[in-house]
mmCIF file of C-alpha atoms in Angstrom:
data_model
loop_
_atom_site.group_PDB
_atom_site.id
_atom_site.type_symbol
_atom_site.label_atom_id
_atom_site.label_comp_id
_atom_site.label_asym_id
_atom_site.label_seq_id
_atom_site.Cartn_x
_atom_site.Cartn_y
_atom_site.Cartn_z
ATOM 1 C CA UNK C 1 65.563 -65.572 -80.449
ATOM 2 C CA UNK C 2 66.524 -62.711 -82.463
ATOM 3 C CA UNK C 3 65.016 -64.108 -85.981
ATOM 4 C CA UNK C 4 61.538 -64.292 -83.857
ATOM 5 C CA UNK C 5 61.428 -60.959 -82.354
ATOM 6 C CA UNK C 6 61.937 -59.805 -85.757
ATOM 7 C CA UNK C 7 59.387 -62.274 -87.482
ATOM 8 C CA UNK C 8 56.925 -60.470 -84.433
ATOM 9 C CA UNK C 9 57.664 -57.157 -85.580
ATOM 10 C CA UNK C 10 57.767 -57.734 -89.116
ATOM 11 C CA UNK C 11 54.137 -58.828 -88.277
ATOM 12 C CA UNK C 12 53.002 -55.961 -86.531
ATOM 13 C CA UNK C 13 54.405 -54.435 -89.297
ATOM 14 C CA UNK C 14 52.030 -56.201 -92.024
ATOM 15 C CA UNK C 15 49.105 -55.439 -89.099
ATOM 16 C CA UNK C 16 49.731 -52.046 -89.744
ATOM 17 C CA UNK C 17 50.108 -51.601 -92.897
ATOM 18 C CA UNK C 18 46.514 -53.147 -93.510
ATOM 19 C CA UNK C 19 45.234 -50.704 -90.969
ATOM 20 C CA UNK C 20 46.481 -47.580 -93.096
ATOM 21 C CA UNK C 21 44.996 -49.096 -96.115
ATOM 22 C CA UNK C 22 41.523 -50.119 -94.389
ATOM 23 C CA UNK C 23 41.590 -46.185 -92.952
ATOM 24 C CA UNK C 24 42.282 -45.011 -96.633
ATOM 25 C CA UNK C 25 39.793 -46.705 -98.602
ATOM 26 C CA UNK C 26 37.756 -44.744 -96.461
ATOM 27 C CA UNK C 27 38.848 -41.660 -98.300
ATOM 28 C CA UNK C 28 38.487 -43.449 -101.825
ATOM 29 C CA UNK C 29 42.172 -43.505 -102.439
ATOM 30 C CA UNK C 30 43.552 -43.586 -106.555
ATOM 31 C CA UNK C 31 44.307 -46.713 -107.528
ATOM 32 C CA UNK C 32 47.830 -45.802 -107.690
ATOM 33 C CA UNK C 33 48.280 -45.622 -104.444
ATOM 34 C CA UNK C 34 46.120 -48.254 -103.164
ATOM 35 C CA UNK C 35 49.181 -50.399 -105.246
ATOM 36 C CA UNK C 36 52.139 -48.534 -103.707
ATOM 37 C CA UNK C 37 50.644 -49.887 -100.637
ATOM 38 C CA UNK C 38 50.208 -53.004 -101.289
ATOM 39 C CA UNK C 39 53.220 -53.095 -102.172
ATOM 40 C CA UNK C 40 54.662 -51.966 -98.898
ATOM 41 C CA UNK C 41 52.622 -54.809 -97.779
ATOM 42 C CA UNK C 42 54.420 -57.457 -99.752
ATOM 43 C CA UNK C 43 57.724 -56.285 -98.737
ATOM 44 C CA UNK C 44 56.606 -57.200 -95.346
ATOM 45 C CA UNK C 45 55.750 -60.225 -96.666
ATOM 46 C CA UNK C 46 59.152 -61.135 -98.080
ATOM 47 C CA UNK C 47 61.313 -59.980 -95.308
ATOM 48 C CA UNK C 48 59.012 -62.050 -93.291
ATOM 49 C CA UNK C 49 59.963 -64.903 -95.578
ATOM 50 C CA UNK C 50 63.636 -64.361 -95.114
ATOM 51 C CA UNK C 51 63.238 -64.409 -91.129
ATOM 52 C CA UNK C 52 61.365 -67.770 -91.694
ATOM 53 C CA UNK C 53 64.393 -69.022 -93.610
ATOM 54 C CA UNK C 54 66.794 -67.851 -90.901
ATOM 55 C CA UNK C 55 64.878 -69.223 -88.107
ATOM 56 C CA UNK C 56 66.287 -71.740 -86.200
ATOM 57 C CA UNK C 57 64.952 -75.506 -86.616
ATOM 58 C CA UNK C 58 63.208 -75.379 -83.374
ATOM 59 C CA UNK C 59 60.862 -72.475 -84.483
ATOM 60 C CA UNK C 60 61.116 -72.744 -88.135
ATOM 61 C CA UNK C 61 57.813 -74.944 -88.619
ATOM 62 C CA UNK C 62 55.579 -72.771 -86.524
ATOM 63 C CA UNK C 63 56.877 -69.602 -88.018
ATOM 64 C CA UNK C 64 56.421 -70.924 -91.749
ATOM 65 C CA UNK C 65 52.797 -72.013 -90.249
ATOM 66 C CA UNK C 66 52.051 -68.203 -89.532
ATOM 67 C CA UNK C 67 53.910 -66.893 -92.667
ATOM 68 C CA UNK C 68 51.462 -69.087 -94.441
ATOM 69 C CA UNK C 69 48.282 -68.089 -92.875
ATOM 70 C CA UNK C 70 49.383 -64.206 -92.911
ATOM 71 C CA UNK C 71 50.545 -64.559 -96.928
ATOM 72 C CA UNK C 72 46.921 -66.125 -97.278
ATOM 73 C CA UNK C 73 45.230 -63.446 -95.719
ATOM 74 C CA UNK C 74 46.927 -60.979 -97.414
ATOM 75 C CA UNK C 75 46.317 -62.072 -100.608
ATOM 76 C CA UNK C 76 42.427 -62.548 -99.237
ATOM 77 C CA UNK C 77 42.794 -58.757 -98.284
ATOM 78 C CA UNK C 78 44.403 -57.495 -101.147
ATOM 79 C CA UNK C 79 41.523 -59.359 -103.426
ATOM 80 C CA UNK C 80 38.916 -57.781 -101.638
ATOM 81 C CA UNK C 81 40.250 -54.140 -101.058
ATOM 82 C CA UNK C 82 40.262 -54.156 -104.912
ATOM 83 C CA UNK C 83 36.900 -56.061 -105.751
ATOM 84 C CA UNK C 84 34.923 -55.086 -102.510
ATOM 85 C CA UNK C 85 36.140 -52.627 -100.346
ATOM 86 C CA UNK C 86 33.011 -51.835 -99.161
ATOM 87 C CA UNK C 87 33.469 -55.142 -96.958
ATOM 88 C CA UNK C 88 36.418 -53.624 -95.779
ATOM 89 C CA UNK C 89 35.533 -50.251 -94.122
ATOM 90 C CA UNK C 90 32.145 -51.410 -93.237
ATOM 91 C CA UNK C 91 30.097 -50.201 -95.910
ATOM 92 C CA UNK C 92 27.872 -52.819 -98.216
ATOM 93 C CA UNK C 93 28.938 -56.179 -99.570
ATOM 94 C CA UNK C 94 27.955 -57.258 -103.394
ATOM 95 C CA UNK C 95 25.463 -59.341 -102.876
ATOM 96 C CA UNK C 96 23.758 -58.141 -99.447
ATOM 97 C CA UNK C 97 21.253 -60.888 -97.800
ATOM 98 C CA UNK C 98 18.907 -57.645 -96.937
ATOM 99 C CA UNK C 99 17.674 -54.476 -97.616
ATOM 100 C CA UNK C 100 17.966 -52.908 -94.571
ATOM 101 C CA UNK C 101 20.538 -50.356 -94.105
ATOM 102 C CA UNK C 102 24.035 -51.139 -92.804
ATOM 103 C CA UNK C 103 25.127 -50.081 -89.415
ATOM 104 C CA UNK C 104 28.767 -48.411 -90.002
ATOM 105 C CA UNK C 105 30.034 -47.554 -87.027
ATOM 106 C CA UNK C 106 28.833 -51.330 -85.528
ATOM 107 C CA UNK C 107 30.255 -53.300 -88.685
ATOM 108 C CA UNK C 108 33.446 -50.815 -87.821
ATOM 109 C CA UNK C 109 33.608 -51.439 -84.250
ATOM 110 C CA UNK C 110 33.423 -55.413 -85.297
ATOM 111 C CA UNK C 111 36.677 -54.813 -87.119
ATOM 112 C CA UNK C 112 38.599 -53.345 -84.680
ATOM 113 C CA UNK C 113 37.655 -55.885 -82.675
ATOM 114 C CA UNK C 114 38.943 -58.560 -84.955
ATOM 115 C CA UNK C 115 42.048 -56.828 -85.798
ATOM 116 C CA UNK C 116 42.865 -56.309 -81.669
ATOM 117 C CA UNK C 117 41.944 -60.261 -81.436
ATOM 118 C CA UNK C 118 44.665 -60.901 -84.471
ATOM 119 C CA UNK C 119 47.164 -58.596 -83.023
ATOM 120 C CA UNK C 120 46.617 -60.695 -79.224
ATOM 121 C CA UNK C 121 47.353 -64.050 -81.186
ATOM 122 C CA UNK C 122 50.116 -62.807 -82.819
ATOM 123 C CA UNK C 123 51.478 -61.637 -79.369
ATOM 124 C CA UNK C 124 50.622 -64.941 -77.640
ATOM 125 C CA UNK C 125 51.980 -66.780 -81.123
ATOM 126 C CA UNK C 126 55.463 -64.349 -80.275
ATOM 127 C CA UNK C 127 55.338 -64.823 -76.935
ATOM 128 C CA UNK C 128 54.989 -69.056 -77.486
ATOM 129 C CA UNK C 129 58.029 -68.975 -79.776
ATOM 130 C CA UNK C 130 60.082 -67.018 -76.970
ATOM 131 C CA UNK C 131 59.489 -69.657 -74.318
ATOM 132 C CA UNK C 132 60.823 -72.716 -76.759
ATOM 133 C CA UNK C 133 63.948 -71.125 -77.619
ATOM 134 C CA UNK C 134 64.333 -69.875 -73.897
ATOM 135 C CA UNK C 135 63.573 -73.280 -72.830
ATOM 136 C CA UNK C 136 66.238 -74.396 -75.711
ATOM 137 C CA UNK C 137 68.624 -72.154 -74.402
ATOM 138 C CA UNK C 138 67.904 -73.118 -71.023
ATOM 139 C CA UNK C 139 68.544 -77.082 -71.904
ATOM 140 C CA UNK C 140 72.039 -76.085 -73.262
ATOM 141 C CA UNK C 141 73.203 -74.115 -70.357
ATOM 142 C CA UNK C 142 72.147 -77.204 -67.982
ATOM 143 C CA UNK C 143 73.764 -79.448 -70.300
ATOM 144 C CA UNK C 144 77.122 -77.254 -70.276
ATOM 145 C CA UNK C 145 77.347 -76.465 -66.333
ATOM 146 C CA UNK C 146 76.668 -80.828 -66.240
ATOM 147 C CA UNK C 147 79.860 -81.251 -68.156
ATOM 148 C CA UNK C 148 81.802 -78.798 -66.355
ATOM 149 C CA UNK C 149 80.711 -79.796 -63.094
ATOM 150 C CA UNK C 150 82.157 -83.109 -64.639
ATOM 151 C CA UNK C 151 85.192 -81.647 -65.412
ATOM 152 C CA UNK C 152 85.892 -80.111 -62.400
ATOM 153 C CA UNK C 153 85.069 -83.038 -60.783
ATOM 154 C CA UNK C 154 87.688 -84.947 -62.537
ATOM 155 C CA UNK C 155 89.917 -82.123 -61.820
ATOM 156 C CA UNK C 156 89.471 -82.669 -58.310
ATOM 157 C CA UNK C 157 89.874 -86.363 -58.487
ATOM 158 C CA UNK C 158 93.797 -85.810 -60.044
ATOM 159 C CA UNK C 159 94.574 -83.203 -57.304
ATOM 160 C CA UNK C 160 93.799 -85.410 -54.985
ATOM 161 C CA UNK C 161 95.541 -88.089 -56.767
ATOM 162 C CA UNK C 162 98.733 -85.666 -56.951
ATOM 163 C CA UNK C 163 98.520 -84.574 -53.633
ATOM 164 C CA UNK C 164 98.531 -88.580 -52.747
ATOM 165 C CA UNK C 165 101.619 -88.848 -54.734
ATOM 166 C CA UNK C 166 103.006 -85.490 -53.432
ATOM 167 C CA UNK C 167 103.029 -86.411 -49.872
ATOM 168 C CA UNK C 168 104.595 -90.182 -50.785
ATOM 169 C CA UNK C 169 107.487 -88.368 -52.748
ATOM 170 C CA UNK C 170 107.467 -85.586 -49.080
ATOM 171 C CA UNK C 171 107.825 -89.321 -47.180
ATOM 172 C CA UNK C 172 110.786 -90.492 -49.304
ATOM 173 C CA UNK C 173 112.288 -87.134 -48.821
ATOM 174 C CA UNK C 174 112.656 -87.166 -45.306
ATOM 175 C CA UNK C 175 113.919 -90.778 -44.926
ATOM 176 C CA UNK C 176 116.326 -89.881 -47.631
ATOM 177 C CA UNK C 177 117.346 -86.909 -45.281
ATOM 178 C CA UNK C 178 117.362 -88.987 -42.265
ATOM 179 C CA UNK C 179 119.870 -91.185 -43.829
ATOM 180 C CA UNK C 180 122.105 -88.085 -44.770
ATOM 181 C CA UNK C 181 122.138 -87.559 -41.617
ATOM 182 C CA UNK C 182 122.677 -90.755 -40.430
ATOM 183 C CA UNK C 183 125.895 -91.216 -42.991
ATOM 184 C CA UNK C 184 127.063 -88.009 -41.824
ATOM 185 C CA UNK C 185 127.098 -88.503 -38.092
ATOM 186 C CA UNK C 186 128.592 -92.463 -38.653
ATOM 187 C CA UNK C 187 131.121 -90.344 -41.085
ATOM 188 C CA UNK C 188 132.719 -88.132 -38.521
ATOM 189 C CA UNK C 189 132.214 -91.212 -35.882
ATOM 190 C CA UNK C 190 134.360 -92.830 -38.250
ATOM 191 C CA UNK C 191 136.463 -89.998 -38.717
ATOM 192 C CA UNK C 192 136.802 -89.488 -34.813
ATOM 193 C CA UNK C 193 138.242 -93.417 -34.629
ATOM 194 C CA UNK C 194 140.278 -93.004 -37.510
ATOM 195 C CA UNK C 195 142.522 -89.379 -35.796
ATOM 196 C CA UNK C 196 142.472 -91.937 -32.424
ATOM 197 C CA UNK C 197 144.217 -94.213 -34.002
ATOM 198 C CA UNK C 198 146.152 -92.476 -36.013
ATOM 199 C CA UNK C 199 146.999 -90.162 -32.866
ATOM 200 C CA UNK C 200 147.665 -93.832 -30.773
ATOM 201 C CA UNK C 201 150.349 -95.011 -33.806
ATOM 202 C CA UNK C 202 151.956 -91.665 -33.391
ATOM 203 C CA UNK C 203 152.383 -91.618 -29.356
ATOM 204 C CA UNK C 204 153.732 -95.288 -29.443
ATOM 205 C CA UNK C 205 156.296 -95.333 -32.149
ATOM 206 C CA UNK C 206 158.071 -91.933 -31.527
ATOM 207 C CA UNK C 207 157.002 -91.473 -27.975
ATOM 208 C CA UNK C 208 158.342 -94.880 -26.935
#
């Protein structure tokens, strides 16, 4: 979930980044810096690679779907910001289908409005790739508390099995004491009989 939070930001990030440039070519930047952005802009674009890369197999696909589109735009972006910037900040394309003037602050208005509308997908694209690997992750859990509601269950079934045993092994205990005592009491019976007689052979042969 990590790698896609990232891949979000990262993309936000790029968003961004073409926002600053849009808002400078509005001040008829130097070519020099119009190429230190852009290439802030394909950093973004690698380390959005590298998340892609990372992602998990689940999300990888979509991801690598978006990375696509976004490293096609970008390049579609960075052609025109350097051919036709004009369609960029809302002034006059190359080749304009009329004479009549250009409305700036409509054609500007337009591309906020697509730029919000990018930003919302990428949310809902973000927000998408949460709810598979929460689902994922969701799965596993379910799957883990199944097999150790499976072990516990055969826990349970050899407790009871040794409490079974322990109670046969409690029932051989006390007939084994009930026989001690058994052999004990016929012991001193036959002790008792034995000091009789012996007391009997005494009385008749000195007694007599």
């Amino acid at each position: 979930m990590a790698s896609s939070k990232r891949f979000e930001d990262l993309k936000e990030d790029y968003y961004s980044v073409r926002d600053k440039i849009t808002a400078r070519l509005r001040q008829r930047i130097s070519e020099a810096v119009l190429n230190n952005m852009f290439s802030e802009g394909d950093k973004i674009i690698d380390y959005m690679k590298n998340e892609v890369d990372m992602a998990p197999s689940l999300v990888k696909t979509e991801m690598n779907f978006n990375w696509s589109q976004i490293t096609a735009d970008w390049n579609d972006y960075k052609n025109t910001a350097r051919t036709n910037p004009g369609a960029l900040i809302g002034g006059p394309s190359i080749a304009p289908s009329t004479s009549r003037p250009v409305d700036f602050e409509t054609n500007l208005k337009v591309t906020k409005g697509i730029q919000i509308l990018q930003k919302t997908g990428a949310s809902l694209s973000r927000a998408q790739m949460i709810a598979k690997e929460t689902e994922t992750i969701g799965t596993t859990v379910i799957t883990e508390l199944g097999q150790q509601r499976e072990t516990l269950t055969r826990t349970r079934e050899r407790l009871d099995e040794t409490g079974f045993h322990l109670k046969r092994v409690h029932g051989i205990l006390r007939s084994i004491n009930r026989r001690v005592v058994t052999n004990k009491f016929l012991l001193i019976v036959i002790i008792i009989i034995e000091v009789g007689i012996l007391a009997c052979l005494i009385y008749w042969k000195f007694f007599k």
